[in-house]
Coordinates of C-alpha atoms in Angstrom, one line a residue:
M124 CA -23.3 -2.6 -7.5
N125 CA -25.1 0.4 -5.4
W126 CA -23.8 2.6 -3.1
N127 CA -26.3 2.0 -0.3
T128 CA -24.9 -1.7 -0.3
L129 CA -20.8 -0.5 -0.8
L130 CA -20.1 1.7 1.6
S131 CA -21.3 -0.4 4.1
P132 CA -20.5 0.3 7.5
R133 CA -19.7 -2.8 9.2
R134 CA -17.2 -4.7 11.3
K135 CA -15.9 -7.6 11.3
S136 CA -17.1 -7.1 15.3
E137 CA -19.9 -5.3 16.2
C138 CA -19.3 -6.0 19.4
Q139 CA -15.9 -4.1 19.9
R140 CA -17.1 -1.0 21.7
S141 CA -16.0 1.1 24.4
F142 CA -18.0 3.2 26.8
T143 CA -16.5 6.9 25.1
D144 CA -18.0 5.1 21.4
E145 CA -21.8 4.6 23.3
F146 CA -21.3 8.3 25.3
F147 CA -20.2 10.0 21.6
N148 CA -22.6 7.9 19.4
L149 CA -23.4 10.4 16.9
R150 CA -19.1 9.7 15.5
A151 CA -20.0 8.6 12.4
E152 CA -18.7 4.8 11.7
F153 CA -16.0 6.6 9.4
K154 CA -14.6 9.1 11.9
K155 CA -14.6 6.2 14.0
D156 CA -11.7 4.4 12.1
Y157 CA -10.1 8.0 11.4
H158 CA -9.5 8.3 14.8
R159 CA -8.7 4.2 15.2
I160 CA -5.8 4.6 12.5
I161 CA -4.3 8.1 13.6
S162 CA -4.1 6.3 17.3
S163 CA -2.1 3.5 16.0
A164 CA 1.7 3.0 16.3
S165 CA 1.2 0.8 12.9
F166 CA 0.5 4.0 11.0
R167 CA 3.1 6.2 13.6
R168 CA 6.4 3.8 12.4
L169 CA 5.5 4.8 8.7
Q170 CA 7.4 7.6 10.4
D171 CA 10.7 5.4 9.2
K172 CA 9.8 3.8 6.5
T173 CA 10.8 4.2 3.2
Q174 CA 8.9 5.7 0.4
V175 CA 12.1 6.3 -2.0
F176 CA 15.2 6.6 -0.7
P177 CA 15.8 4.2 1.9
L178 CA 17.0 5.8 5.7
D179 CA 17.5 9.1 4.5
E180 CA 17.6 11.9 6.9
S181 CA 16.7 14.8 5.1
D182 CA 13.5 16.3 6.5
F183 CA 12.3 17.1 3.3
I184 CA 12.4 13.8 1.3
R185 CA 9.3 12.0 2.0
T186 CA 8.9 9.0 4.3
R187 CA 5.6 6.7 4.2
L188 CA 4.3 8.7 6.4
T189 CA 4.2 11.6 4.8
H190 CA 3.4 9.7 1.2
S191 CA 0.1 8.4 3.0
L192 CA -1.1 11.7 4.4
E193 CA -0.4 12.9 0.8
V194 CA -2.3 10.2 -0.4
S195 CA -5.1 10.8 1.8
S196 CA -5.4 14.5 0.7
L197 CA -5.5 13.8 -2.5
S198 CA -8.4 11.0 -2.1
K199 CA -10.5 13.0 -0.3
S200 CA -10.4 15.3 -3.2
L201 CA -11.3 13.4 -5.7
G202 CA -14.2 11.4 -4.1
Q203 CA -15.2 15.4 -3.2
N204 CA -14.8 16.0 -7.1
I205 CA -16.0 12.7 -8.4
S206 CA -19.4 12.9 -5.8
E207 CA -20.3 16.5 -7.0
S208 CA -19.8 15.4 -10.2
I209 CA -22.3 12.3 -9.7
L210 CA -24.4 14.8 -8.1
K211 CA -24.8 17.3 -10.5
K212 CA -25.0 15.4 -13.9
N213 CA -27.5 13.2 -12.4
L214 CA -25.8 10.0 -13.3
D215 CA -27.2 8.4 -10.3
P216 CA -30.4 9.4 -8.7
D217 CA -30.3 7.1 -5.7
F218 CA -26.7 9.4 -5.0
T219 CA -27.5 11.7 -1.9
E220 CA -25.0 14.4 -0.4
E221 CA -24.9 11.6 2.5
F222 CA -22.8 9.5 0.2
K223 CA -20.5 12.2 -0.8
S224 CA -19.8 12.6 2.6
N225 CA -19.6 8.8 4.0
I226 CA -17.7 8.7 1.2
C227 CA -14.6 11.7 1.8
D228 CA -14.3 10.0 5.0
I229 CA -13.5 6.8 3.6
L230 CA -11.1 7.9 1.1
L231 CA -9.9 10.2 3.9
C232 CA -9.0 6.9 6.1
A233 CA -7.8 4.4 3.0
G234 CA -5.3 7.2 2.0
L235 CA -3.8 7.0 5.4
I236 CA -3.4 2.9 5.6
H237 CA -3.0 1.5 1.8
D238 CA 0.5 1.3 2.5
I239 CA 1.0 0.4 6.6
G240 CA 1.8 -3.6 5.5
N241 CA 4.5 -2.2 3.4
P242 CA 8.3 -3.5 5.0
P243 CA 11.1 -2.3 5.8
F244 CA 13.2 0.0 2.7
G245 CA 10.4 0.2 0.3
H246 CA 9.1 -2.2 -2.5
S247 CA 13.1 -3.5 -2.8
G248 CA 12.0 -5.0 1.0
E249 CA 9.0 -6.6 -1.0
E250 CA 11.0 -7.9 -3.8
V251 CA 13.7 -9.2 -1.2
I252 CA 10.6 -11.7 0.7
R253 CA 8.7 -12.8 -2.7
D254 CA 12.9 -13.9 -3.9
W255 CA 13.6 -15.7 -0.6
F256 CA 10.3 -17.8 -0.5
R257 CA 11.1 -18.9 -4.2
K258 CA 14.8 -20.3 -3.7
N259 CA 14.3 -21.8 -0.3
L260 CA 10.3 -23.0 0.2
S261 CA 11.1 -25.8 -1.5
V262 CA 14.5 -26.5 0.4
L263 CA 13.6 -26.5 3.8
E264 CA 12.2 -29.5 5.6
F265 CA 9.3 -30.0 8.1
K266 CA 9.3 -33.4 9.4
G267 CA 11.5 -34.9 7.4
K268 CA 9.3 -33.8 3.9
P269 CA 10.2 -30.5 1.8
L270 CA 7.6 -27.2 2.5
T271 CA 6.4 -27.3 -1.0
E272 CA 5.0 -31.0 0.1
V273 CA 3.3 -29.7 3.4
L274 CA 1.5 -26.0 2.6
T275 CA -1.2 -26.2 -0.5
E276 CA -0.3 -24.5 -3.7
Q277 CA -2.1 -21.1 -2.5
M278 CA -0.1 -20.9 0.7
Q279 CA 2.9 -21.4 -1.6
Q280 CA 2.0 -18.7 -3.9
D281 CA 1.1 -16.2 -0.8
F282 CA 4.8 -16.4 0.1
Y283 CA 6.2 -16.0 -4.0
H284 CA 3.9 -13.5 -4.3
F285 CA 4.2 -11.6 -1.0
E286 CA 2.3 -8.8 -1.3
G287 CA 1.9 -5.3 0.8
N288 CA -1.8 -4.6 -0.1
A289 CA -2.4 -8.1 0.9
Q290 CA -0.1 -7.6 4.0
A291 CA -2.2 -4.2 5.1
L292 CA -5.1 -6.5 5.4
R293 CA -3.8 -8.6 7.7
L294 CA -2.3 -6.0 9.7
V295 CA -5.9 -3.6 10.3
S296 CA -7.7 -7.1 10.4
K297 CA -5.7 -9.2 13.0
L298 CA -2.4 -8.0 13.8
H299 CA -3.1 -4.4 15.1
L300 CA -4.1 -6.1 19.0
L301 CA -6.2 -3.0 20.4
V302 CA -9.0 -4.8 22.0
N303 CA -8.9 -7.9 21.3
E304 CA -8.1 -10.4 17.8
Y305 CA -10.0 -7.9 15.7
G306 CA -7.3 -5.5 14.7
M307 CA -8.3 -2.0 14.2
N308 CA -11.9 -3.6 13.4
L309 CA -12.2 -1.6 10.7
T310 CA -15.8 -0.7 8.6
F311 CA -15.8 -3.0 5.6
V312 CA -16.3 -0.5 3.3
L313 CA -13.2 0.6 4.5
L314 CA -10.9 -2.3 4.2
D315 CA -12.4 -3.3 0.3
T316 CA -11.8 0.2 -0.4
I317 CA -7.8 -0.5 0.1
I318 CA -8.0 -4.0 -1.8
K319 CA -7.1 -3.3 -4.9
Y320 CA -6.4 -6.7 -6.4
P321 CA -9.5 -8.8 -5.3
V322 CA -8.1 -12.1 -5.8
P323 CA -6.0 -15.0 -4.2
S324 CA -2.4 -16.2 -5.2
T325 CA -3.6 -18.6 -7.3
G326 CA -5.8 -15.9 -9.6
I327 CA -2.9 -13.3 -10.5
F328 CA -2.7 -13.0 -14.3
P329 CA -0.8 -10.5 -14.9
H330 CA -1.0 -10.1 -18.6
S331 CA -4.8 -10.1 -18.6
G332 CA -5.3 -7.1 -19.5
Q333 CA -7.3 -6.4 -16.3
I334 CA -6.0 -4.3 -13.4
C335 CA -7.4 -6.0 -10.7
E336 CA -5.5 -9.4 -11.6
K337 CA -1.9 -7.8 -11.4
K338 CA -0.8 -8.9 -8.2
M339 CA -3.1 -10.6 -5.3
G340 CA -5.1 -8.7 -2.6
Y341 CA -5.6 -11.0 0.3
F342 CA -3.3 -14.0 2.2
Y343 CA -4.9 -17.5 2.3
A344 CA -5.3 -16.3 6.0
E345 CA -7.5 -13.8 5.1
E346 CA -10.1 -15.3 2.9
E347 CA -12.6 -16.0 4.6
L348 CA -12.8 -12.0 6.0
Y349 CA -11.8 -11.2 2.0
R350 CA -15.6 -12.9 1.2
S351 CA -17.2 -11.4 4.9
I352 CA -16.8 -8.2 2.9
S353 CA -16.9 -8.6 -0.5
D354 CA -20.4 -10.5 0.3
S355 CA -21.2 -7.4 2.7
C356 CA -20.4 -4.6 0.1
G357 CA -21.9 -6.7 -2.6
T358 CA -18.5 -6.2 -5.1
F359 CA -18.0 -10.0 -5.3
G360 CA -14.8 -10.7 -6.4
V361 CA -14.5 -7.2 -8.4
R362 CA -13.0 -3.7 -7.6
H363 CA -14.5 -1.4 -5.2
P364 CA -15.5 1.8 -6.8
L365 CA -13.6 3.6 -4.4
T366 CA -11.0 1.6 -4.6
Y367 CA -10.0 3.0 -8.5
I368 CA -9.6 6.8 -6.8
L369 CA -7.4 5.9 -3.9
E370 CA -5.3 4.1 -6.6
A371 CA -5.2 7.5 -8.8
A372 CA -4.6 9.1 -5.7
D373 CA -1.7 7.1 -5.4
D374 CA -0.3 7.7 -8.7
I375 CA -0.5 11.4 -8.4
S376 CA 1.2 11.5 -5.4
C377 CA 4.1 9.1 -6.4
R378 CA 4.7 10.1 -9.7
T379 CA 5.1 13.9 -8.9
A380 CA 6.8 13.5 -5.6
D381 CA 9.0 11.3 -6.9
I382 CA 10.1 14.0 -9.3
E383 CA 10.1 16.3 -6.9
D384 CA 12.2 15.0 -4.2
A385 CA 14.3 13.5 -7.3
F386 CA 15.3 16.9 -7.9
K387 CA 16.3 17.8 -4.5
K388 CA 18.4 14.8 -3.9
G389 CA 20.5 16.0 -6.9
F390 CA 19.0 13.1 -8.7
I391 CA 17.8 15.2 -11.7
S392 CA 18.2 18.8 -12.5
Y393 CA 15.9 21.4 -13.8
N394 CA 17.4 21.1 -17.5
K395 CA 17.7 17.2 -17.4
L396 CA 13.7 17.4 -16.8
I397 CA 13.3 19.6 -19.6
T398 CA 14.9 17.5 -22.0
E399 CA 12.8 14.2 -20.3
L400 CA 9.6 15.8 -20.8
H401 CA 10.3 17.4 -24.2
S402 CA 11.9 13.2 -24.9
H403 CA 8.4 11.9 -23.5
L404 CA 5.6 13.9 -24.6
D405 CA 7.0 15.7 -27.7
A406 CA 5.8 13.0 -30.0
V407 CA 2.2 12.6 -27.6
Y408 CA 1.1 16.0 -28.4
Q409 CA 2.2 15.6 -32.1
G410 CA 3.8 19.7 -32.6
K411 CA 0.9 21.3 -30.9
E412 CA 2.0 23.0 -27.1
N413 CA 4.2 20.4 -24.7
Y414 CA 1.5 21.1 -21.7
P415 CA 3.5 20.0 -19.0
L416 CA 6.8 21.2 -20.2
S417 CA 4.5 24.8 -20.8
V418 CA 3.8 24.9 -17.6
L419 CA 7.7 23.6 -16.0
E420 CA 9.0 26.5 -18.1
Q421 CA 6.4 29.0 -17.4
Q422 CA 7.2 28.5 -13.9
Y423 CA 10.9 29.6 -14.1
R424 CA 10.4 32.3 -15.6
K425 CA 7.5 33.6 -13.1
A426 CA 10.4 32.6 -10.5
L427 CA 13.1 35.0 -12.5
E428 CA 10.5 37.8 -12.8
R429 CA 9.9 37.9 -8.9
G430 CA 13.7 37.8 -8.2
N431 CA 13.9 34.5 -6.8
K432 CA 16.7 33.4 -5.8
E433 CA 16.3 29.8 -6.5
P434 CA 14.0 29.7 -9.7
K435 CA 14.6 26.3 -10.7
R436 CA 13.8 24.8 -7.5
Y437 CA 10.5 27.4 -7.3
A438 CA 9.2 26.2 -11.1
V439 CA 9.6 22.0 -10.1
S440 CA 7.9 23.0 -7.0
N441 CA 5.4 24.8 -8.7
F442 CA 5.1 22.2 -11.8
I443 CA 4.4 19.5 -8.9
I444 CA 1.4 21.2 -7.6
Q445 CA 0.4 21.9 -11.2
M446 CA 0.6 18.7 -12.3
Q447 CA -1.3 17.3 -9.4
S448 CA -4.0 19.8 -10.1
Y449 CA -4.1 18.7 -13.5
L450 CA -3.6 14.9 -12.8
I451 CA -7.3 15.3 -10.2
Y452 CA -8.8 16.7 -13.1
C453 CA -8.1 13.8 -15.4
A454 CA -8.8 11.0 -12.7
T455 CA -12.5 12.5 -12.3
N456 CA -13.2 12.8 -15.6
G457 CA -12.2 9.2 -16.2
F458 CA -14.1 7.8 -13.2
I459 CA -16.9 9.8 -14.8
A460 CA -16.8 8.6 -18.1
H461 CA -16.4 5.3 -17.1
Y462 CA -18.8 5.3 -13.8
K463 CA -21.1 2.4 -15.7
E464 CA -18.7 0.2 -16.6
I465 CA -17.3 0.7 -12.8
M466 CA -20.7 0.6 -11.0
E467 CA -20.9 -3.0 -12.5
G468 CA -17.4 -4.2 -12.1
R469 CA -16.3 -3.8 -16.0
W470 CA -13.8 -1.5 -15.6
E471 CA -10.5 -2.9 -16.4
H472 CA -8.2 -0.1 -16.4
D473 CA -7.2 2.8 -14.1
L474 CA -8.8 6.0 -14.3
F475 CA -5.9 7.6 -16.3
Y476 CA -6.5 5.4 -18.6
G477 CA -7.4 6.6 -22.5
T478 CA -6.8 10.3 -21.3
V479 CA -4.3 12.9 -21.6
A480 CA -2.8 12.7 -18.4
A481 CA -2.0 8.8 -19.3
P482 CA 1.2 9.4 -20.9
L483 CA 2.3 11.9 -18.3
I484 CA 1.9 9.2 -15.5
K485 CA 3.7 7.4 -17.4
A486 CA 6.7 10.0 -18.2
L487 CA 7.2 10.7 -14.6
E488 CA 7.1 7.2 -13.8
N489 CA 10.1 6.3 -16.5
I490 CA 12.1 9.9 -15.7
V491 CA 12.6 8.9 -12.1
F492 CA 13.4 4.8 -13.0
D493 CA 15.7 5.8 -15.5
H494 CA 17.4 8.7 -12.6
V495 CA 16.8 7.3 -9.2
F496 CA 15.6 3.6 -9.0
V497 CA 19.3 2.3 -11.4
S498 CA 21.4 5.0 -9.7
M499 CA 24.5 3.7 -8.3
Q500 CA 23.5 5.3 -5.3
I501 CA 19.8 3.6 -4.6
L502 CA 21.2 -0.2 -6.1
K503 CA 24.2 -0.2 -3.2
L504 CA 20.8 0.9 -0.4
E505 CA 19.0 -1.8 -2.0
V506 CA 21.6 -4.7 -1.9
A507 CA 22.2 -3.4 2.3
A508 CA 18.7 -3.8 2.5
G509 CA 18.4 -6.8 0.5
K510 CA 21.0 -8.5 3.1
I511 CA 19.7 -7.2 6.3
I512 CA 16.2 -9.2 4.9
T513 CA 17.9 -12.1 3.9
Y514 CA 19.7 -12.1 7.3
F515 CA 16.1 -11.9 8.9
L516 CA 14.3 -14.6 6.9
D517 CA 17.2 -16.5 7.0
N518 CA 17.1 -17.3 10.8
F519 CA 14.1 -16.6 12.1
I520 CA 11.8 -18.8 9.6
H521 CA 14.4 -22.0 10.6
A522 CA 13.8 -21.2 14.3
F523 CA 9.5 -21.3 13.6
I524 CA 9.2 -24.5 11.6
S525 CA 9.5 -25.7 14.3
Y526 CA 7.8 -23.6 16.8
D527 CA 4.9 -25.1 18.7
T528 CA 5.4 -28.4 17.6
D529 CA 6.5 -31.7 19.6
Q530 CA 10.2 -31.1 17.6
M531 CA 13.6 -29.9 20.1
L532 CA 14.4 -26.5 19.4
G533 CA 18.2 -25.8 19.2
M534 CA 19.5 -22.9 22.3
M535 CA 19.6 -20.2 19.1
E536 CA 16.1 -21.4 17.9
E537 CA 14.8 -20.6 21.3
K538 CA 16.5 -17.4 21.4
L539 CA 15.8 -15.7 18.2
I540 CA 11.7 -16.6 18.7
H541 CA 12.0 -14.9 22.0
L542 CA 13.1 -11.8 20.1
I543 CA 9.7 -11.2 18.6
S544 CA 7.1 -9.6 20.1
D545 CA 4.6 -12.0 22.0
N546 CA 1.9 -9.8 19.8
Y547 CA 2.4 -11.4 17.4
K548 CA 2.6 -15.2 19.1
Q549 CA -0.9 -14.4 20.8
I550 CA -1.9 -14.2 17.5
Y551 CA -0.5 -17.3 16.0
H552 CA -1.9 -19.0 18.7
F553 CA -5.4 -17.6 18.2
Y554 CA -5.7 -18.4 14.9
S555 CA -3.6 -22.0 15.0
K556 CA -5.9 -23.2 17.3
N557 CA -7.7 -26.8 16.3
Q558 CA -6.3 -26.0 12.6
S559 CA -4.4 -28.5 10.3
E560 CA -1.0 -29.1 10.2
N561 CA -0.1 -27.7 7.7
V562 CA -2.1 -24.8 7.9
R563 CA -0.5 -24.1 10.9
L564 CA 2.4 -24.0 9.9
Y565 CA 1.2 -21.4 7.2
L566 CA 0.9 -19.3 9.9
R567 CA 4.3 -19.6 11.4
L568 CA 5.9 -18.6 8.0
L569 CA 3.3 -15.9 8.1
L570 CA 4.2 -14.7 11.6
V571 CA 7.8 -13.9 10.6
T572 CA 7.0 -11.5 7.6
D573 CA 4.4 -10.1 9.9
Y574 CA 7.5 -9.3 12.2
I575 CA 9.6 -7.9 9.7
S576 CA 6.9 -6.4 7.8
G577 CA 6.8 -4.7 11.1
M578 CA 9.8 -3.2 10.9
T579 CA 10.9 0.4 10.8
D580 CA 13.9 0.9 8.5
S581 CA 16.0 1.6 11.5
F582 CA 14.5 -0.8 13.7
A583 CA 15.3 -3.4 11.1
K584 CA 19.8 -1.9 10.6
D585 CA 20.2 -1.9 14.1
L586 CA 18.5 -4.9 15.1
Y587 CA 20.6 -6.6 12.2
Q588 CA 23.8 -5.1 13.2
Q589 CA 23.1 -6.3 16.9
L590 CA 22.6 -9.9 15.7
T591 CA 25.5 -9.7 13.4
G592 CA 27.8 -7.9 16.3
I593 CA 28.3 -5.0 14.1
E594 CA 27.5 -3.1 16.4

């Protein structure tokens, strides 16, 4: 792979240009992407989608929007560091300052949309959707046949492995009805960057050891688009190099911010964090200074010296800042150390693999899991969220199986169909035109998951209460 091809500014529709685009034609293609994203309703809806704590009313707890803004900033910083290292170390004689500028713009945008396809209520929302289809796809019927006999294997696997990453590609390329059916019509390099897993649902091998095969990266409905993207960027079924940077920024944000939010919500105390860092990392440093622990304790002492009224809060907040800087440094070194393998599509791990940061990333992840994700409060919220999404799937899927067919719809089914935005139905009709019966059925099922994925947490809760007569 080479950067000239990797940074492809091509779009799905090259003719989607407005008067303002022509008038301000000095604006770089990747800056146009940025303005299309931040002005979209889909991006704004992230402010009411769960990061870790569903339906939280606190203004200091992160949402998908604030998380995406942080990932965007971290991605750009990593892009700057890595690009500068490539130039200084002369790792690639063809790499230019212009490439550095473009990479920063692309990563800034990629961070904004990397989670834009996630359904309400965080990752538990994805799990509910997957679980529902595994239980129901073989039970539901279309014209007297189980859906599993109508849909192809890949179509079925798309629902069994439903993935917010794949939904993000679908949303920005089709579902955001800006001017026409091409969605936001973003550049191919940006789309390739957000495809963390460049395999279909039938190509998932989570235990293969290759990071790009852990999950699906695109639905069958976007397979043709994915081929166009990979052909244009020259990635041909392997990860785009910028995807590694985006993933590292996402990991840094999640692992550090989740600790801070958990502390502020009272799920973990300063003293418990001290204990956990000892437990998870003392063996890693083998008698040497436990660096993360020493940073935390140093910040606490500094707060006491300054007479800070909340020394533990000060210590945790500044510990997070220093850990982010430390992890940016490690990710930069990881990319540079494996530059050749990444550019040849042979690197099978994340950027922290084999660095001193890998144990820290894992430790922070385990601490949050042990003290937040299995807590009674979060489990109750996830059960409630599961009930809401299951209700929508039970009712809307049943209604849309027979939609746009010669089969008779019941009164309640027609009412449910009218509840869904005409935009989703318009996109369905555009892409289902002249398609086979099983493809059209598949697209109708996707129409429902598109609708659910587009909901905010509050909208999903309110609609559920309205439809069930609670409110």
